[in-house]
Amino acid sequence: MALRAEIGKKLSHFTLDVSLACEGGKILSVVGPSGSGKTTILRIIAGLDAPDEGIITCGERVWVNSRAGTFLPTQKRRLAMVFQDFALFPHLSVFKNVCFAARDRSLAEELMKRFGIWHLKDTRPQSISGGERQRTAICQALASGPEVLLMDEPFSALDPITRRKLRIAVADMKGELDIPIIHVTHDIREALFLGDEIVPVVSGKVFHKWLLQFMLTTRGTGMCPDRTDREDQGDVELEIYDTRKEWKR
Amino acid sequence: MGTGSILDPLWISFKLAAATTVVLLAAGAFLAYLLVYRKVPARPVVESLISLPIVLPPTVLGFYLLILMGPKGAFGRAWEGLFGSSLLFTFTGIVIASVFHSLPFAVQPLKASFARIDRRILENAHVLGLSPFKAFFRVVVPNSVAGFAAAAILVFLHTMGEFGVILMVGGSVPGKTKVASIAIFEAVESLRYRDAWILSLVLALASFSFLLVVNAWNKGEYDGLKG
C-alpha cells in the first residue's frame, strides 16, 4: 500500500507546495530547517489540518480531494503518529498508553518488551525519562496497527546515545511493518540514516532533491557514511551541515 | 412548626442543589467543550451571556425567567403544551431557574480545566482512531477531574444558598419550593428566631464541612516554599 500526497496550503510566510509518495515498507524522510513546513505536511496527512488544495490517497482510499470536497476525518484514516513532544496520556500508565488503541494486549506487551519498557508498565509517563517516553510513544503508535506511520522529529528531544539506539530500532522494524512511514526531521544525518527516500523541504517547497538522493545512493562509498559508522563521523556530519546551510541561501 | 417541618426546606435545598449539579455538570461540560475546542460564532456574546448571572441581581434574572417560564412566555407555553402543567411554583421550575443561575459556576472551572489539557494528547487520541465524542470521555474527562470537582462544589454550594431567583420563580410553596434560605427569611420576618438559628446553623455547618473536605483534599498543593 502506498501513500501519495499532493499538498498546497498558504501559510503565514510562504505557500506549502509539495508532492510525496511512499511505498509500504519504506521510510520517506522529509528533512529541512525549522519553520520550513515539515510538521504542517504531517499534520495535513494526519487530517489535523486541512490543505487549501490537494489530493491524499492511501492505497485505493481517498483521504483528501479538495476538488471533490472529500476530507476523511483523522480518526477514520487508520494511521498513527509519533509526536515530537510525545503526546502521551498523563492519566494512564505506560501499559495503558500503549494499549490505548491496541488491537490486542499481547501485541502491546510484545512491543514493550522489544523496546525495553515492559518494566515501566505500571508507571505514569510523567515519571519516566524522555527516551522511555519516546519508546512508549512508538509502541503506542505501532500497537494500534496503523496503515501509515507518521513520525514528527521523533528523536530530537533525546540524548545522542538514546537517539542512536532508537534510530536503529526504527530502521530495523520498517521491513516487518510493510506500511509507509513518513518521517520528519531537521537532522540530515537522521534522514540519511533512516530514509529510503529523502525529500528536502525549504520554505514549503521541495528543494534540490537530487542532492540528498545522491548522498543517499552513495552512502557507505566514502562520499557518505553508511548506517554502521555514520554516527561517529564528525567530518561528514560537518560536511552535511554545510550543505544544509546552502539551502538557506 | 415541628422539627420535621423545619428541616423540610433543608431537604428541598439539598435536592435542588443535587439536581442542579447533575444537570450542570453535563450541560456545563458540553458548553465548556464547545467554547474551548470549537469555533463558536459570536463568541464574546455567548461568553457574556453565560457569565451574566454572576453580575446580574438575582431578582432581575428571576424576573426574566418568571416571564419566560410563565403562561405567556415562550418556554412556559411550550412546556405546558408538552407536559400539560405550568412550570411556575414547581420543583422542576426552580431546578430550571437554578440551572440558569448557576451556569457560570459550572462552565468557568470546566473551561479552565479543558483549556489546560495539552491539545496534542487530544490530537493523538483522534490519530489513534477516537471520534471527538469518545476522546471527550476517554481523554478530556479523566484529565479534568479537578475541574469537574470544582464545578460540582461551586454549583452545589451556590444553589444551596439561592434565594432571589427561587423566590421569583418558585415562590414559597411548603414541601415543594420553599428552600432553606427562603425559610430562614420567613422565620426572621415572623420573629421565629429559633427556627432561623437551626436552619442557618445547619446550612453554615454543611457548607463549611463541604469546603473543609475540599481544602483538605487540596492540601499540599499550596504549601509554600519548603527548605
CSV table of C-alpha atoms in Angstrom, one decimal:
chain,number,residue,atom,x,y,z
A,1,MET,CA,0.0,0.0,0.0
A,2,ALA,CA,1.4,3.4,-0.9
A,3,LEU,CA,0.7,6.8,0.4
A,4,ARG,CA,0.6,9.7,-2.1
A,5,ALA,CA,0.1,13.3,-1.2
A,6,GLU,CA,0.0,16.5,-3.2
A,7,ILE,CA,-0.5,19.3,-0.8
A,8,GLY,CA,-1.0,23.1,-1.2
A,9,LYS,CA,-1.6,25.4,1.7
A,10,LYS,CA,-1.0,29.1,2.2
A,11,LEU,CA,1.0,29.6,5.5
A,12,SER,CA,1.9,32.9,7.1
A,13,HIS,CA,5.3,33.3,5.5
A,14,PHE,CA,5.2,31.1,2.4
A,15,THR,CA,3.0,28.7,0.5
A,16,LEU,CA,3.4,25.0,1.1
A,17,ASP,CA,3.5,23.1,-2.2
A,18,VAL,CA,4.8,19.6,-2.0
A,19,SER,CA,4.3,16.2,-3.6
A,20,LEU,CA,5.2,13.0,-1.7
A,21,ALA,CA,4.9,9.3,-2.3
A,22,CYS,CA,5.9,6.5,0.0
A,23,GLU,CA,5.5,2.7,-0.6
A,24,GLY,CA,4.8,0.2,2.1
A,25,GLY,CA,7.9,-1.0,4.0
A,26,LYS,CA,9.7,2.2,3.1
A,27,ILE,CA,10.7,5.3,5.1
A,28,LEU,CA,10.3,8.7,3.4
A,29,SER,CA,12.3,11.3,5.3
A,30,VAL,CA,11.2,14.9,5.0
A,31,VAL,CA,14.1,17.0,6.0
A,32,GLY,CA,14.5,20.7,6.3
A,33,PRO,CA,15.3,23.6,8.6
A,34,SER,CA,12.9,24.7,11.4
A,35,GLY,CA,9.9,26.5,10.1
A,36,SER,CA,10.1,25.0,6.6
A,37,GLY,CA,6.6,23.5,6.8
A,38,LYS,CA,7.6,19.9,7.6
A,39,THR,CA,5.3,19.4,10.6
A,40,THR,CA,2.4,21.0,8.6
A,41,ILE,CA,2.9,18.4,5.9
A,42,LEU,CA,2.5,15.6,8.6
A,43,ARG,CA,-0.5,17.4,10.2
A,44,ILE,CA,-2.2,17.6,6.8
A,45,ILE,CA,-1.6,14.0,6.1
A,46,ALA,CA,-2.9,13.1,9.5
A,47,GLY,CA,-6.0,15.2,8.9
A,48,LEU,CA,-5.2,17.5,11.9
A,49,ASP,CA,-5.0,20.4,9.4
A,50,ALA,CA,-6.8,20.8,6.1
A,51,PRO,CA,-4.9,21.7,2.9
A,52,ASP,CA,-6.2,24.6,0.7
A,53,GLU,CA,-5.9,22.2,-2.2
A,54,GLY,CA,-4.5,18.8,-2.8
A,55,ILE,CA,-5.1,15.1,-3.0
A,56,ILE,CA,-4.0,12.5,-0.4
A,57,THR,CA,-4.6,8.8,-1.1
A,58,CYS,CA,-3.7,5.7,0.9
A,59,GLY,CA,-3.8,2.7,-1.4
A,60,GLU,CA,-7.2,2.9,-3.1
A,61,ARG,CA,-8.7,5.1,-0.3
A,62,VAL,CA,-9.0,8.8,-0.9
A,63,TRP,CA,-8.3,10.7,2.3
A,64,VAL,CA,-8.4,14.2,0.8
A,65,ASN,CA,-9.6,15.5,-2.6
A,66,SER,CA,-10.1,19.3,-2.4
A,67,ARG,CA,-11.7,19.4,-5.8
A,68,ALA,CA,-14.3,16.8,-4.9
A,69,GLY,CA,-14.7,18.2,-1.4
A,70,THR,CA,-13.5,15.0,0.2
A,71,PHE,CA,-11.9,15.2,3.6
A,72,LEU,CA,-11.7,12.0,5.7
A,73,PRO,CA,-11.6,12.8,9.4
A,74,THR,CA,-8.4,11.9,11.3
A,75,GLN,CA,-10.0,9.1,13.3
A,76,LYS,CA,-11.0,7.3,10.1
A,77,ARG,CA,-7.6,7.4,8.4
A,78,ARG,CA,-6.2,4.4,10.3
A,79,LEU,CA,-2.8,6.0,10.9
A,80,ALA,CA,-0.6,6.6,13.9
A,81,MET,CA,1.7,9.5,14.6
A,82,VAL,CA,4.7,9.8,16.9
A,83,PHE,CA,4.6,13.4,18.1
A,84,GLN,CA,7.7,15.5,18.7
A,85,ASP,CA,6.6,16.1,22.3
A,86,PHE,CA,5.4,12.5,22.9
A,87,ALA,CA,1.7,13.4,23.5
A,88,LEU,CA,1.2,10.5,25.9
A,89,PHE,CA,-1.9,10.4,28.1
A,90,PRO,CA,-0.9,11.5,31.5
A,91,HIS,CA,-3.8,9.8,33.3
A,92,LEU,CA,-2.8,6.4,32.1
A,93,SER,CA,0.1,4.1,32.9
A,94,VAL,CA,2.7,3.3,30.3
A,95,PHE,CA,1.0,-0.1,29.5
A,96,LYS,CA,-2.5,1.5,29.2
A,97,ASN,CA,-1.0,4.2,27.0
A,98,VAL,CA,0.4,1.5,24.7
A,99,CYS,CA,-2.9,-0.4,24.8
A,100,PHE,CA,-5.0,2.8,24.2
A,101,ALA,CA,-5.8,1.8,20.6
A,102,ALA,CA,-4.1,-1.6,20.5
A,103,ARG,CA,-5.8,-4.4,18.6
A,104,ASP,CA,-4.7,-6.9,21.2
A,105,ARG,CA,-2.9,-6.6,24.5
A,106,SER,CA,-0.4,-9.3,23.7
A,107,LEU,CA,0.9,-7.2,20.8
A,108,ALA,CA,1.3,-4.2,23.2
A,109,GLU,CA,3.2,-6.4,25.6
A,110,GLU,CA,5.5,-7.8,22.9
A,111,LEU,CA,6.3,-4.3,21.6
A,112,MET,CA,7.0,-3.0,25.1
A,113,LYS,CA,9.4,-5.9,25.7
A,114,ARG,CA,11.1,-5.4,22.4
A,115,PHE,CA,11.6,-1.7,23.1
A,116,GLY,CA,12.8,-2.4,26.6
A,117,ILE,CA,10.0,-0.6,28.5
A,118,TRP,CA,8.0,-3.6,29.9
A,119,HIS,CA,9.4,-2.9,33.4
A,120,LEU,CA,7.7,0.5,33.3
A,121,LYS,CA,4.2,-0.9,32.5
A,122,ASP,CA,2.6,0.5,35.7
A,123,THR,CA,4.4,3.8,35.7
A,124,ARG,CA,2.9,7.1,34.6
A,125,PRO,CA,4.5,8.8,31.6
A,126,GLN,CA,5.4,11.9,33.6
A,127,SER,CA,7.6,9.7,35.9
A,128,ILE,CA,9.9,8.2,33.1
A,129,SER,CA,12.7,9.6,31.1
A,130,GLY,CA,12.5,11.3,27.7
A,131,GLY,CA,13.9,8.3,25.9
A,132,GLU,CA,11.4,6.0,27.7
A,133,ARG,CA,8.5,8.2,26.8
A,134,GLN,CA,9.6,8.3,23.2
A,135,ARG,CA,9.7,4.5,23.1
A,136,THR,CA,6.3,4.4,24.7
A,137,ALA,CA,5.0,6.7,22.0
A,138,ILE,CA,6.5,4.5,19.3
A,139,CYS,CA,5.0,1.3,20.9
A,140,GLN,CA,1.6,3.1,21.2
A,141,ALA,CA,1.6,4.0,17.6
A,142,LEU,CA,2.7,0.5,16.4
A,143,ALA,CA,0.2,-1.3,18.7
A,144,SER,CA,-2.7,0.5,17.0
A,145,GLY,CA,-2.0,-1.4,13.8
A,146,PRO,CA,-1.8,1.6,11.6
A,147,GLU,CA,-1.8,1.6,7.8
A,148,VAL,CA,0.5,4.6,7.8
A,149,LEU,CA,3.0,5.7,10.4
A,150,LEU,CA,4.0,9.4,10.8
A,151,MET,CA,6.9,10.5,12.9
A,152,ASP,CA,7.4,14.1,13.7
A,153,GLU,CA,11.0,14.8,14.8
A,154,PRO,CA,10.8,11.7,16.9
A,155,PHE,CA,14.4,11.8,18.3
A,156,SER,CA,15.0,15.5,18.6
A,157,ALA,CA,14.5,15.6,22.4
A,158,LEU,CA,16.8,12.7,23.1
A,159,ASP,CA,20.4,12.4,24.2
A,160,PRO,CA,22.8,11.2,21.4
A,161,ILE,CA,23.1,7.6,22.8
A,162,THR,CA,19.4,7.0,23.2
A,163,ARG,CA,18.8,8.7,19.8
A,164,ARG,CA,21.2,6.3,18.1
A,165,LYS,CA,19.6,3.2,19.8
A,166,LEU,CA,16.1,4.3,18.8
A,167,ARG,CA,17.1,5.1,15.2
A,168,ILE,CA,18.4,1.6,14.9
A,169,ALA,CA,15.3,0.1,16.4
A,170,VAL,CA,13.1,2.1,13.9
A,171,ALA,CA,15.3,1.2,10.9
A,172,ASP,CA,15.1,-2.5,11.9
A,173,MET,CA,11.4,-2.7,12.2
A,174,LYS,CA,10.4,-0.9,9.0
A,175,GLY,CA,10.6,-4.0,6.8
A,176,GLU,CA,8.4,-6.0,9.2
A,177,LEU,CA,5.7,-3.4,9.3
A,178,ASP,CA,5.2,-3.1,5.5
A,179,ILE,CA,3.5,0.2,5.8
A,180,PRO,CA,4.5,3.6,4.5
A,181,ILE,CA,6.5,5.6,7.2
A,182,ILE,CA,6.8,9.3,6.8
A,183,HIS,CA,9.5,10.7,9.0
A,184,VAL,CA,10.2,14.4,9.5
A,185,THR,CA,13.5,15.8,10.8
A,186,HIS,CA,15.7,18.8,10.7
A,187,ASP,CA,18.7,16.5,11.1
A,188,ILE,CA,20.2,15.4,7.7
A,189,ARG,CA,22.2,12.6,9.4
A,190,GLU,CA,19.0,11.2,10.7
A,191,ALA,CA,17.3,11.4,7.3
A,192,LEU,CA,20.2,9.7,5.7
A,193,PHE,CA,20.2,7.0,8.3
A,194,LEU,CA,16.5,6.2,8.2
A,195,GLY,CA,15.2,7.3,4.9
A,196,ASP,CA,14.8,5.1,1.8
A,197,GLU,CA,13.9,8.3,0.1
A,198,ILE,CA,14.6,11.8,1.2
A,199,VAL,CA,12.6,14.9,0.4
A,200,PRO,CA,14.4,18.2,1.4
A,201,VAL,CA,11.8,20.9,2.1
A,202,VAL,CA,12.7,24.6,2.4
A,203,SER,CA,10.1,27.3,2.8
A,204,GLY,CA,7.4,24.9,1.8
A,205,LYS,CA,9.0,23.7,-1.4
A,206,VAL,CA,10.9,20.5,-2.3
A,207,PHE,CA,14.5,21.8,-2.7
A,208,HIS,CA,17.4,20.2,-4.6
A,209,LYS,CA,16.1,16.7,-4.1
A,210,TRP,CA,18.8,15.3,-6.3
A,211,LEU,CA,21.5,16.4,-3.8
A,212,LEU,CA,20.2,14.2,-0.9
A,213,GLN,CA,19.2,11.4,-3.2
A,214,PHE,CA,22.8,11.5,-4.4
A,215,MET,CA,24.1,11.3,-0.8
A,216,LEU,CA,21.6,8.5,-0.1
A,217,THR,CA,22.7,6.4,-3.1
A,218,THR,CA,26.4,6.9,-2.4
A,219,ARG,CA,26.3,6.3,1.3
A,220,GLY,CA,28.9,3.9,2.5
A,221,THR,CA,31.1,4.6,-0.5
A,222,GLY,CA,33.3,7.1,1.2
A,223,MET,CA,31.3,10.1,0.0
A,224,CYS,CA,28.7,9.5,2.6
A,225,PRO,CA,28.8,7.2,5.7
A,226,ASP,CA,26.6,4.1,5.9
A,227,ARG,CA,24.4,3.1,8.8
A,228,THR,CA,27.1,1.4,10.9
A,229,ASP,CA,29.6,4.3,11.0
A,230,ARG,CA,27.6,7.4,10.3
A,231,GLU,CA,27.1,8.5,13.9
A,232,ASP,CA,30.8,8.6,14.6
A,233,GLN,CA,32.0,10.6,11.6
A,234,GLY,CA,32.2,14.1,12.7
A,235,ASP,CA,33.8,15.4,9.5
A,236,VAL,CA,31.0,14.0,7.3
A,237,GLU,CA,28.5,15.5,9.7
A,238,LEU,CA,30.0,18.9,9.3
A,239,GLU,CA,30.0,18.5,5.5
A,240,ILE,CA,26.3,17.6,5.6
A,241,TYR,CA,25.5,20.5,7.8
A,242,ASP,CA,27.4,22.8,5.4
A,243,THR,CA,25.0,21.5,2.7
A,244,ARG,CA,22.1,22.5,4.8
A,245,LYS,CA,23.4,26.0,5.2
A,246,GLU,CA,23.4,26.2,1.4
A,247,TRP,CA,19.7,25.6,1.4
A,248,LYS,CA,19.1,28.8,3.2
A,249,ARG,CA,20.8,31.0,0.6
B,1,MET,CA,-43.7,24.4,63.5
B,2,GLY,CA,-42.3,21.0,64.4
B,3,THR,CA,-38.6,19.9,63.9
B,4,GLY,CA,-39.6,17.8,61.0
B,5,SER,CA,-41.1,20.6,59.1
B,6,ILE,CA,-38.1,22.9,60.0
B,7,LEU,CA,-35.8,20.5,58.2
B,8,ASP,CA,-38.1,20.1,55.2
B,9,PRO,CA,-36.7,23.3,53.5
B,10,LEU,CA,-33.2,21.9,54.0
B,11,TRP,CA,-34.1,18.7,52.3
B,12,ILE,CA,-35.6,20.7,49.3
B,13,SER,CA,-32.4,22.8,49.1
B,14,PHE,CA,-30.3,19.6,49.1
B,15,LYS,CA,-32.5,18.0,46.4
B,16,LEU,CA,-32.4,21.2,44.4
B,17,ALA,CA,-28.6,21.6,44.7
B,18,ALA,CA,-28.1,17.9,43.8
B,19,ALA,CA,-30.4,18.1,40.7
B,20,THR,CA,-28.8,21.4,39.6
B,21,THR,CA,-25.3,19.9,40.0
B,22,VAL,CA,-26.1,16.8,37.9
B,23,VAL,CA,-27.7,18.8,35.1
B,24,LEU,CA,-25.0,21.5,35.1
B,25,LEU,CA,-22.1,19.0,35.1
B,26,ALA,CA,-23.4,17.6,31.8
B,27,ALA,CA,-24.6,20.9,30.3
B,28,GLY,CA,-21.6,22.9,31.6
B,29,ALA,CA,-19.2,20.3,30.2
B,30,PHE,CA,-20.9,20.5,26.8
B,31,LEU,CA,-20.7,24.3,26.7
B,32,ALA,CA,-17.2,24.4,28.0
B,33,TYR,CA,-16.1,21.8,25.4
B,34,LEU,CA,-17.7,24.0,22.6
B,35,LEU,CA,-16.0,27.1,23.9
B,36,VAL,CA,-12.6,25.6,24.2
B,37,TYR,CA,-12.4,23.2,21.2
B,38,ARG,CA,-14.8,24.5,18.6
B,39,LYS,CA,-15.3,27.7,16.6
B,40,VAL,CA,-18.2,29.4,18.2
B,41,PRO,CA,-20.0,32.2,16.3
B,42,ALA,CA,-20.3,35.5,18.2
B,43,ARG,CA,-18.1,34.0,21.0
B,44,PRO,CA,-17.9,37.3,23.1
B,45,VAL,CA,-21.8,37.4,23.1
B,46,VAL,CA,-22.1,33.7,24.1
B,47,GLU,CA,-19.4,34.0,26.8
B,48,SER,CA,-21.0,37.2,28.2
B,49,LEU,CA,-24.5,35.6,28.3
B,50,ILE,CA,-23.1,32.6,30.2
B,51,SER,CA,-21.3,34.8,32.7
B,52,LEU,CA,-24.2,37.2,33.1
B,53,PRO,CA,-25.8,35.5,36.2
B,54,ILE,CA,-22.6,36.3,38.1
B,55,VAL,CA,-23.1,40.1,37.8
B,56,LEU,CA,-26.9,40.3,37.4
B,57,PRO,CA,-29.0,40.8,40.5
B,58,PRO,CA,-30.8,37.5,41.2
B,59,THR,CA,-34.2,39.3,41.1
B,60,VAL,CA,-33.5,40.6,37.6
B,61,LEU,CA,-32.6,37.1,36.4
B,62,GLY,CA,-35.6,35.8,38.3
B,63,PHE,CA,-37.9,38.3,36.7
B,64,TYR,CA,-36.8,37.4,33.2
B,65,LEU,CA,-37.2,33.7,34.0
B,66,LEU,CA,-40.6,34.3,35.5
B,67,ILE,CA,-41.7,36.0,32.3
B,68,LEU,CA,-40.1,33.3,30.1
B,69,MET,CA,-41.5,30.4,32.1
B,70,GLY,CA,-44.9,31.9,32.8
B,71,PRO,CA,-48.1,31.0,30.9
B,72,LYS,CA,-47.4,33.8,28.4
B,73,GLY,CA,-43.7,33.1,28.0
B,74,ALA,CA,-42.4,31.0,25.0
B,75,PHE,CA,-40.8,28.4,27.3
B,76,GLY,CA,-43.7,28.2,29.7
B,77,ARG,CA,-46.2,27.8,26.8
B,78,ALA,CA,-44.0,25.1,25.2
B,79,TRP,CA,-43.7,23.3,28.5
B,80,GLU,CA,-47.4,23.4,29.1
B,81,GLY,CA,-48.1,22.1,25.6
B,82,LEU,CA,-45.7,19.2,26.2
B,83,PHE,CA,-46.5,18.2,29.8
B,84,GLY,CA,-49.9,19.8,30.4
B,85,SER,CA,-48.8,21.7,33.6
B,86,SER,CA,-47.2,25.0,34.5
B,87,LEU,CA,-43.6,25.4,35.4
B,88,LEU,CA,-44.0,28.2,37.9
B,89,PHE,CA,-44.2,27.3,41.6
B,90,THR,CA,-43.0,23.8,40.9
B,91,PHE,CA,-39.8,21.9,41.9
B,92,THR,CA,-38.9,21.4,38.2
B,93,GLY,CA,-39.3,25.1,37.7
B,94,ILE,CA,-36.9,26.0,40.4
B,95,VAL,CA,-34.4,23.4,39.1
B,96,ILE,CA,-34.5,25.1,35.6
B,97,ALA,CA,-34.1,28.5,37.2
B,98,SER,CA,-31.2,27.3,39.3
B,99,VAL,CA,-29.5,25.8,36.2
B,100,PHE,CA,-29.5,29.2,34.5
B,101,HIS,CA,-28.5,31.0,37.7
B,102,SER,CA,-25.5,28.7,38.4
B,103,LEU,CA,-24.5,28.1,34.8
B,104,PRO,CA,-21.2,30.2,35.0
B,105,PHE,CA,-20.2,28.4,38.2
B,106,ALA,CA,-20.0,25.2,36.2
B,107,VAL,CA,-18.8,26.5,32.8
B,108,GLN,CA,-15.9,28.6,34.1
B,109,PRO,CA,-13.9,26.0,36.1
B,110,LEU,CA,-14.6,23.3,33.4
B,111,LYS,CA,-13.5,25.7,30.6
B,112,ALA,CA,-10.3,26.5,32.5
B,113,SER,CA,-9.7,22.8,33.1
B,114,PHE,CA,-10.3,21.8,29.5
B,115,ALA,CA,-8.0,24.6,28.3
B,116,ARG,CA,-5.2,23.3,30.5
B,117,ILE,CA,-5.2,19.9,28.6
B,118,ASP,CA,-2.4,19.7,26.1
B,119,ARG,CA,-4.0,19.7,22.7
B,120,ARG,CA,-1.5,17.3,21.4
B,121,ILE,CA,-2.9,14.5,23.5
B,122,LEU,CA,-6.3,15.1,22.1
B,123,GLU,CA,-4.9,15.1,18.6
B,124,ASN,CA,-3.1,11.9,19.4
B,125,ALA,CA,-6.4,10.4,20.5
B,126,HIS,CA,-8.0,11.3,17.2
B,127,VAL,CA,-5.0,10.0,15.3
B,128,LEU,CA,-5.4,6.7,17.2
B,129,GLY,CA,-8.9,6.4,15.9
B,130,LEU,CA,-11.1,8.0,18.6
B,131,SER,CA,-14.0,10.2,17.5
B,132,PRO,CA,-14.4,13.6,19.3
B,133,PHE,CA,-17.2,12.1,21.4
B,134,LYS,CA,-15.1,9.1,22.5
B,135,ALA,CA,-12.0,11.3,23.0
B,136,PHE,CA,-14.0,13.5,25.3
B,137,PHE,CA,-14.8,10.6,27.7
B,138,ARG,CA,-11.5,8.8,27.4
B,139,VAL,CA,-9.1,11.8,27.4
B,140,VAL,CA,-10.8,15.1,28.3
B,141,VAL,CA,-12.9,13.9,31.3
B,142,PRO,CA,-10.2,11.9,33.1
B,143,ASN,CA,-7.8,14.8,32.7
B,144,SER,CA,-10.3,17.3,34.1
B,145,VAL,CA,-11.3,15.6,37.4
B,146,ALA,CA,-10.3,18.7,39.4
B,147,GLY,CA,-12.3,20.9,37.1
B,148,PHE,CA,-15.4,18.7,37.4
B,149,ALA,CA,-14.9,18.6,41.2
B,150,ALA,CA,-14.6,22.4,41.4
B,151,ALA,CA,-17.7,22.9,39.2
B,152,ALA,CA,-19.7,20.4,41.3
B,153,ILE,CA,-18.8,22.0,44.6
B,154,LEU,CA,-19.3,25.6,43.4
B,155,VAL,CA,-22.7,24.8,41.8
B,156,PHE,CA,-23.9,22.8,44.8
B,157,LEU,CA,-22.9,25.4,47.4
B,158,HIS,CA,-24.2,28.3,45.3
B,159,THR,CA,-27.5,26.5,44.8
B,160,MET,CA,-27.8,25.6,48.5
B,161,GLY,CA,-27.8,29.4,49.2
B,162,GLU,CA,-30.0,30.6,46.4
B,163,PHE,CA,-32.8,33.0,47.3
B,164,GLY,CA,-33.9,35.7,44.8
B,165,VAL,CA,-34.3,33.6,41.7
B,166,ILE,CA,-36.1,30.8,43.6
B,167,LEU,CA,-38.4,33.2,45.3
B,168,MET,CA,-39.3,34.8,41.9
B,169,VAL,CA,-39.9,31.6,40.0
B,170,GLY,CA,-41.0,29.2,42.7
B,171,GLY,CA,-42.5,31.4,45.4
B,172,SER,CA,-42.5,29.7,48.8
B,173,VAL,CA,-44.7,26.6,48.5
B,174,PRO,CA,-44.0,24.4,51.6
B,175,GLY,CA,-42.7,21.0,50.7
B,176,LYS,CA,-42.2,22.0,47.0
B,177,THR,CA,-40.3,25.2,46.5
B,178,LYS,CA,-39.7,26.6,50.0
B,179,VAL,CA,-35.9,26.2,50.2
B,180,ALA,CA,-33.8,26.8,53.3
B,181,SER,CA,-32.8,30.4,52.5
B,182,ILE,CA,-36.4,31.4,52.0
B,183,ALA,CA,-37.5,29.5,55.2
B,184,ILE,CA,-34.8,31.5,57.1
B,185,PHE,CA,-36.1,34.8,55.7
B,186,GLU,CA,-39.7,33.9,56.6
B,187,ALA,CA,-38.7,32.7,60.1
B,188,VAL,CA,-36.9,36.0,60.8
B,189,GLU,CA,-39.8,38.1,59.4
B,190,SER,CA,-42.3,36.3,61.7
B,191,LEU,CA,-39.8,36.5,64.6
B,192,ARG,CA,-39.3,32.8,64.8
B,193,TYR,CA,-35.6,33.1,65.7
B,194,ARG,CA,-35.2,29.6,67.0
B,195,ASP,CA,-36.1,28.2,63.5
B,196,ALA,CA,-33.9,30.7,61.8
B,197,TRP,CA,-31.0,29.7,64.2
B,198,ILE,CA,-31.4,26.0,63.5
B,199,LEU,CA,-31.7,26.4,59.7
B,200,SER,CA,-28.8,28.8,59.5
B,201,LEU,CA,-26.6,26.7,61.7
B,202,VAL,CA,-27.2,23.5,59.7
B,203,LEU,CA,-26.7,25.4,56.4
B,204,ALA,CA,-23.5,27.1,57.6
B,205,LEU,CA,-22.1,23.9,59.1
B,206,ALA,CA,-22.9,21.9,56.0
B,207,SER,CA,-21.3,24.5,53.7
B,208,PHE,CA,-18.2,24.7,56.0
B,209,SER,CA,-17.8,21.0,56.1
B,210,PHE,CA,-18.0,20.7,52.4
B,211,LEU,CA,-15.3,23.3,51.9
B,212,LEU,CA,-13.2,21.8,54.6
B,213,VAL,CA,-13.2,18.5,52.8
B,214,VAL,CA,-12.3,20.2,49.6
B,215,ASN,CA,-9.4,22.2,51.2
B,216,ALA,CA,-8.1,19.1,53.0
B,217,TRP,CA,-8.2,17.2,49.7
B,218,ASN,CA,-6.2,20.0,48.0
B,219,LYS,CA,-3.8,20.2,51.0
B,220,GLY,CA,-0.2,20.3,49.9
B,221,GLU,CA,-0.8,21.9,46.6
B,222,TYR,CA,0.0,25.4,48.0
B,223,ASP,CA,2.1,24.5,51.0
B,224,GLY,CA,4.5,27.3,50.1
B,225,LEU,CA,8.3,27.1,49.6
B,226,LYS,CA,10.0,24.5,51.7
B,227,GLY,CA,13.5,24.1,52.8
